[in-house]
Tab-separated table of C-alpha atoms in Angstrom:
chain	number	residue	atom	x	y	z
A	1	LEU	CA	74.621	-24.711	123.609
A	2	ARG	CA	78.242	-25.091	122.565
A	3	MET	CA	77.920	-22.120	120.204
A	4	TYR	CA	76.416	-20.088	123.028
A	5	THR	CA	79.330	-20.974	125.293
A	6	CYS	CA	81.869	-20.013	122.621
A	7	PHE	CA	80.211	-16.645	122.018
A	8	GLN	CA	79.855	-16.056	125.748
A	9	GLU	CA	83.550	-16.771	126.327
A	10	ALA	CA	84.387	-14.406	123.459
A	11	GLY	CA	82.302	-11.696	125.126
A	12	ASP	CA	79.811	-11.429	122.256
A	13	MET	CA	76.680	-10.843	124.342
A	14	ALA	CA	74.662	-9.706	121.310
A	15	MET	CA	75.168	-13.089	119.695
A	16	CYS	CA	74.290	-14.819	122.990
A	17	LYS	CA	71.051	-12.847	123.090
A	18	SER	CA	70.331	-13.856	119.471
A	19	ILE	CA	70.832	-17.526	120.354
A	20	GLU	CA	68.533	-17.168	123.367
A	21	ASP	CA	65.863	-15.574	121.178
A	22	ALA	CA	66.282	-18.199	118.458
A	23	ALA	CA	65.927	-20.959	121.042
A	24	LYS	CA	62.505	-19.522	121.907
A	25	LEU	CA	63.152	-19.420	125.606
A	26	ASN	CA	60.012	-17.377	126.191
A	27	ASP	CA	58.446	-20.303	128.035
A	28	LYS	CA	61.592	-20.638	130.179
A	29	THR	CA	61.853	-24.332	129.386
A	30	ILE	CA	64.786	-26.473	128.334
A	31	ASN	CA	63.542	-29.814	127.094
A	32	LEU	CA	66.226	-32.268	126.023
A	33	HIS	CA	64.116	-35.319	126.921
A	34	GLY	CA	65.429	-38.413	125.182
A	35	THR	CA	66.725	-36.588	122.151
A	36	TYR	CA	70.352	-36.527	123.159
A	37	ARG	CA	72.890	-38.639	124.986
A	38	LEU	CA	74.568	-35.811	126.823
A	39	ALA	CA	78.318	-35.937	127.391
A	40	PRO	CA	79.970	-34.178	130.340
A	41	SER	CA	81.023	-31.341	128.009
A	42	ASP	CA	77.375	-30.900	126.963
A	43	LEU	CA	76.358	-30.582	130.595
A	44	GLU	CA	79.123	-28.064	131.229
A	45	CYS	CA	77.770	-26.015	128.304
A	46	LEU	CA	74.188	-26.350	129.559
A	47	THR	CA	75.223	-25.242	133.044
A	48	LYS	CA	77.121	-22.254	131.644
A	49	PHE	CA	74.139	-21.397	129.442
A	50	LEU	CA	71.766	-21.429	132.422
A	51	ILE	CA	74.118	-19.265	134.494
A	52	CYS	CA	75.012	-16.764	131.754
A	53	SER	CA	71.591	-16.487	130.159
A	54	SER	CA	69.561	-13.354	130.754
A	55	LEU	CA	66.973	-15.568	132.484
A	56	ASN	CA	67.312	-16.439	136.168
A	57	ASN	CA	63.948	-18.125	136.656
A	58	TRP	CA	63.347	-21.258	134.634
A	59	GLU	CA	60.073	-23.122	134.499
A	60	ARG	CA	61.383	-26.562	133.467
A	61	LEU	CA	64.623	-28.425	132.902
A	62	ASP	CA	63.918	-31.830	131.371
A	63	LEU	CA	66.970	-34.056	131.025
A	64	SER	CA	65.038	-37.314	131.113
A	65	SER	CA	66.511	-40.239	129.204
A	66	CYS	CA	69.650	-38.269	128.328
A	67	TYR	CA	71.927	-40.790	130.052
A	68	ILE	CA	73.630	-38.090	132.110
A	69	GLN	CA	74.520	-40.539	134.894
A	70	ASP	CA	75.923	-39.531	138.283
A	71	HIS	CA	78.719	-37.337	136.922
A	72	GLY	CA	76.183	-35.296	134.933
A	73	VAL	CA	74.119	-34.478	138.008
A	74	GLN	CA	77.304	-33.523	139.834
A	75	ILE	CA	78.276	-31.141	137.006
A	76	LEU	CA	74.870	-29.439	137.214
A	77	GLN	CA	75.008	-29.269	140.995
A	78	ARG	CA	78.536	-27.873	141.056
A	79	GLY	CA	77.643	-25.061	138.652
A	80	LEU	CA	74.087	-24.199	139.587
A	81	THR	CA	74.180	-24.248	143.374
A	82	ARG	CA	76.476	-21.218	143.385
A	83	SER	CA	74.166	-19.238	141.128
A	84	ASN	CA	70.886	-17.403	141.588
A	85	ILE	CA	69.097	-19.733	139.191
A	86	THR	CA	65.599	-20.900	140.103
A	87	ILE	CA	64.165	-23.957	138.339
A	88	THR	CA	60.546	-24.800	139.168
A	89	GLU	CA	60.534	-28.305	137.674
A	90	VAL	CA	63.427	-30.736	137.156
A	91	LYS	CA	62.992	-34.058	135.386
A	92	LEU	CA	65.855	-36.523	135.683
A	93	TYR	CA	64.139	-39.834	135.111
A	94	SER	CA	65.789	-42.764	133.319
A	95	ASN	CA	69.349	-41.456	133.521
A	96	ASP	CA	71.032	-44.438	135.176
A	97	LEU	CA	71.484	-42.466	138.416
A	98	THR	CA	72.618	-44.238	141.578
A	99	ALA	CA	73.002	-43.327	145.245
A	100	VAL	CA	76.167	-41.410	144.255
A	101	SER	CA	73.838	-38.677	142.909
A	102	SER	CA	71.787	-38.356	146.087
A	103	SER	CA	73.533	-35.405	147.714
A	104	ALA	CA	73.894	-33.586	144.374
A	105	ILE	CA	70.162	-33.982	143.668
A	106	SER	CA	69.373	-32.773	147.175
A	107	ASP	CA	71.676	-29.717	146.872
A	108	LEU	CA	70.321	-28.862	143.427
A	109	THR	CA	66.732	-29.131	144.693
A	110	ILE	CA	67.354	-26.877	147.692
A	111	ASN	CA	69.586	-24.253	146.069
A	112	CYS	CA	67.632	-23.901	142.813
A	113	LYS	CA	64.328	-23.780	144.714
A	114	VAL	CA	62.916	-26.734	142.786
A	115	LYS	CA	59.209	-27.287	143.427
A	116	ARG	CA	58.680	-30.417	141.320
A	117	LEU	CA	61.268	-33.205	140.990
A	118	TRP	CA	61.067	-36.424	138.963
A	119	ILE	CA	63.745	-39.079	139.486
A	120	ASN	CA	61.718	-42.062	138.251
A	121	GLY	CA	63.375	-45.007	136.576
A	122	ASN	CA	66.837	-44.649	138.057
A	123	GLN	CA	68.714	-47.462	139.766
A	124	ILE	CA	68.963	-47.214	143.547
A	125	VAL	CA	69.013	-43.458	143.963
A	126	GLY	CA	66.264	-43.633	146.606
A	127	GLU	CA	68.176	-45.785	149.074
A	128	ASP	CA	70.575	-43.060	150.207
A	129	TYR	CA	69.575	-40.881	153.164
A	130	ARG	CA	71.411	-37.905	151.601
A	131	LEU	CA	68.604	-37.654	149.064
A	132	TYR	CA	66.159	-36.990	151.877
A	133	LEU	CA	68.141	-34.022	153.220
A	134	MET	CA	66.129	-31.868	150.840
A	135	LEU	CA	62.970	-32.834	152.732
A	136	ARG	CA	64.393	-31.802	156.099
A	137	ASP	CA	65.881	-28.493	154.993
A	138	PRO	CA	63.637	-25.593	156.078
A	139	SER	CA	64.465	-23.623	152.917
A	140	THR	CA	63.307	-26.345	150.525
A	141	MET	CA	60.471	-25.426	148.185
A	142	LEU	CA	59.789	-29.000	147.033
A	143	GLU	CA	56.058	-29.701	146.624
A	144	VAL	CA	56.047	-32.704	144.252
A	145	LEU	CA	58.438	-35.671	144.358
A	146	HIS	CA	58.143	-38.636	142.010
A	147	MET	CA	60.344	-41.630	142.847
A	148	ARG	CA	58.751	-44.438	140.853
A	149	PHE	CA	60.679	-47.458	139.541
A	150	ILE	CA	63.843	-46.732	141.553
A	151	LYS	CA	64.064	-50.007	143.459
A	152	LEU	CA	63.102	-48.278	146.697
A	153	SER	CA	62.995	-50.877	149.468
A	154	SER	CA	60.821	-50.890	152.571
A	155	ILE	CA	63.779	-49.641	154.630
A	156	GLY	CA	64.339	-46.806	152.162
A	157	ALA	CA	60.645	-45.932	152.286
A	158	ILE	CA	60.730	-45.787	156.098
A	159	LYS	CA	63.733	-43.415	155.915
A	160	LEU	CA	61.826	-41.319	153.387
A	161	PHE	CA	58.691	-41.186	155.557
A	162	SER	CA	60.719	-40.172	158.618
A	163	ALA	CA	62.327	-37.331	156.652
A	164	ILE	CA	58.922	-35.877	155.843
A	165	GLY	CA	58.197	-33.804	158.910
A	166	GLU	CA	56.218	-30.829	160.001
A	167	GLY	CA	56.781	-27.622	158.114
A	168	ASN	CA	57.506	-29.575	154.966
A	169	LYS	CA	55.939	-28.199	151.777
A	170	LEU	CA	55.631	-31.606	150.087
A	171	LYS	CA	52.091	-32.077	148.724
A	172	GLU	CA	52.554	-35.017	146.371
A	173	LEU	CA	54.780	-38.081	146.698
A	174	ARG	CA	54.752	-40.909	144.135
A	175	ILE	CA	56.668	-44.034	145.161
A	176	ASP	CA	54.609	-46.721	143.466
A	177	ASN	CA	56.243	-49.511	141.467
A	178	ASN	CA	59.005	-50.074	144.001
A	179	ASN	CA	59.857	-52.920	146.390
A	180	ILE	CA	57.858	-51.575	149.343
A	181	THR	CA	55.973	-53.956	151.620
A	182	ASP	CA	52.939	-53.255	153.797
A	183	GLU	CA	55.151	-52.990	156.888
A	184	ALA	CA	56.776	-49.863	155.498
A	185	CYS	CA	53.417	-48.305	154.725
A	186	ASP	CA	52.306	-48.970	158.307
A	187	ALA	CA	55.369	-47.162	159.660
């Protein structure tokens, strides 16, 4: 990705195309799951790659277990929400994300037309109402949301349930393995 960014900045689009072809992006997938501990500079390069690539519609972006933390999600959000990039599936589980990432995740989901989102295994990302803005936005495309092992409380679950309203496209919601009591399920 860093080589791509260097060639892109130098204006060598032929080399950028060669790197895209070599990366076998035919399936429109970027899978960095658990193989890297991504630094902010890596995420800047990834964001630039997604924006400058000849592809605008991506099938999957898997950054699970890359330890991108809150600042990493904010880097992605800052770069990608101003682009015409569409990403069908985003996996961000086990990245040590907190409530600080909530609005960035929501913006990224809405603006990149994400249909499937995994945020499992992050700290308390599910307790912030800003995360649920993506469920209320009429332009959201989100159909699948997995929020397992995020320390979601009963109060957080009630906020989540109230955000899911009519006209919502959500078809699948996974919130098991959290701190939710029966009272929240009854709400």
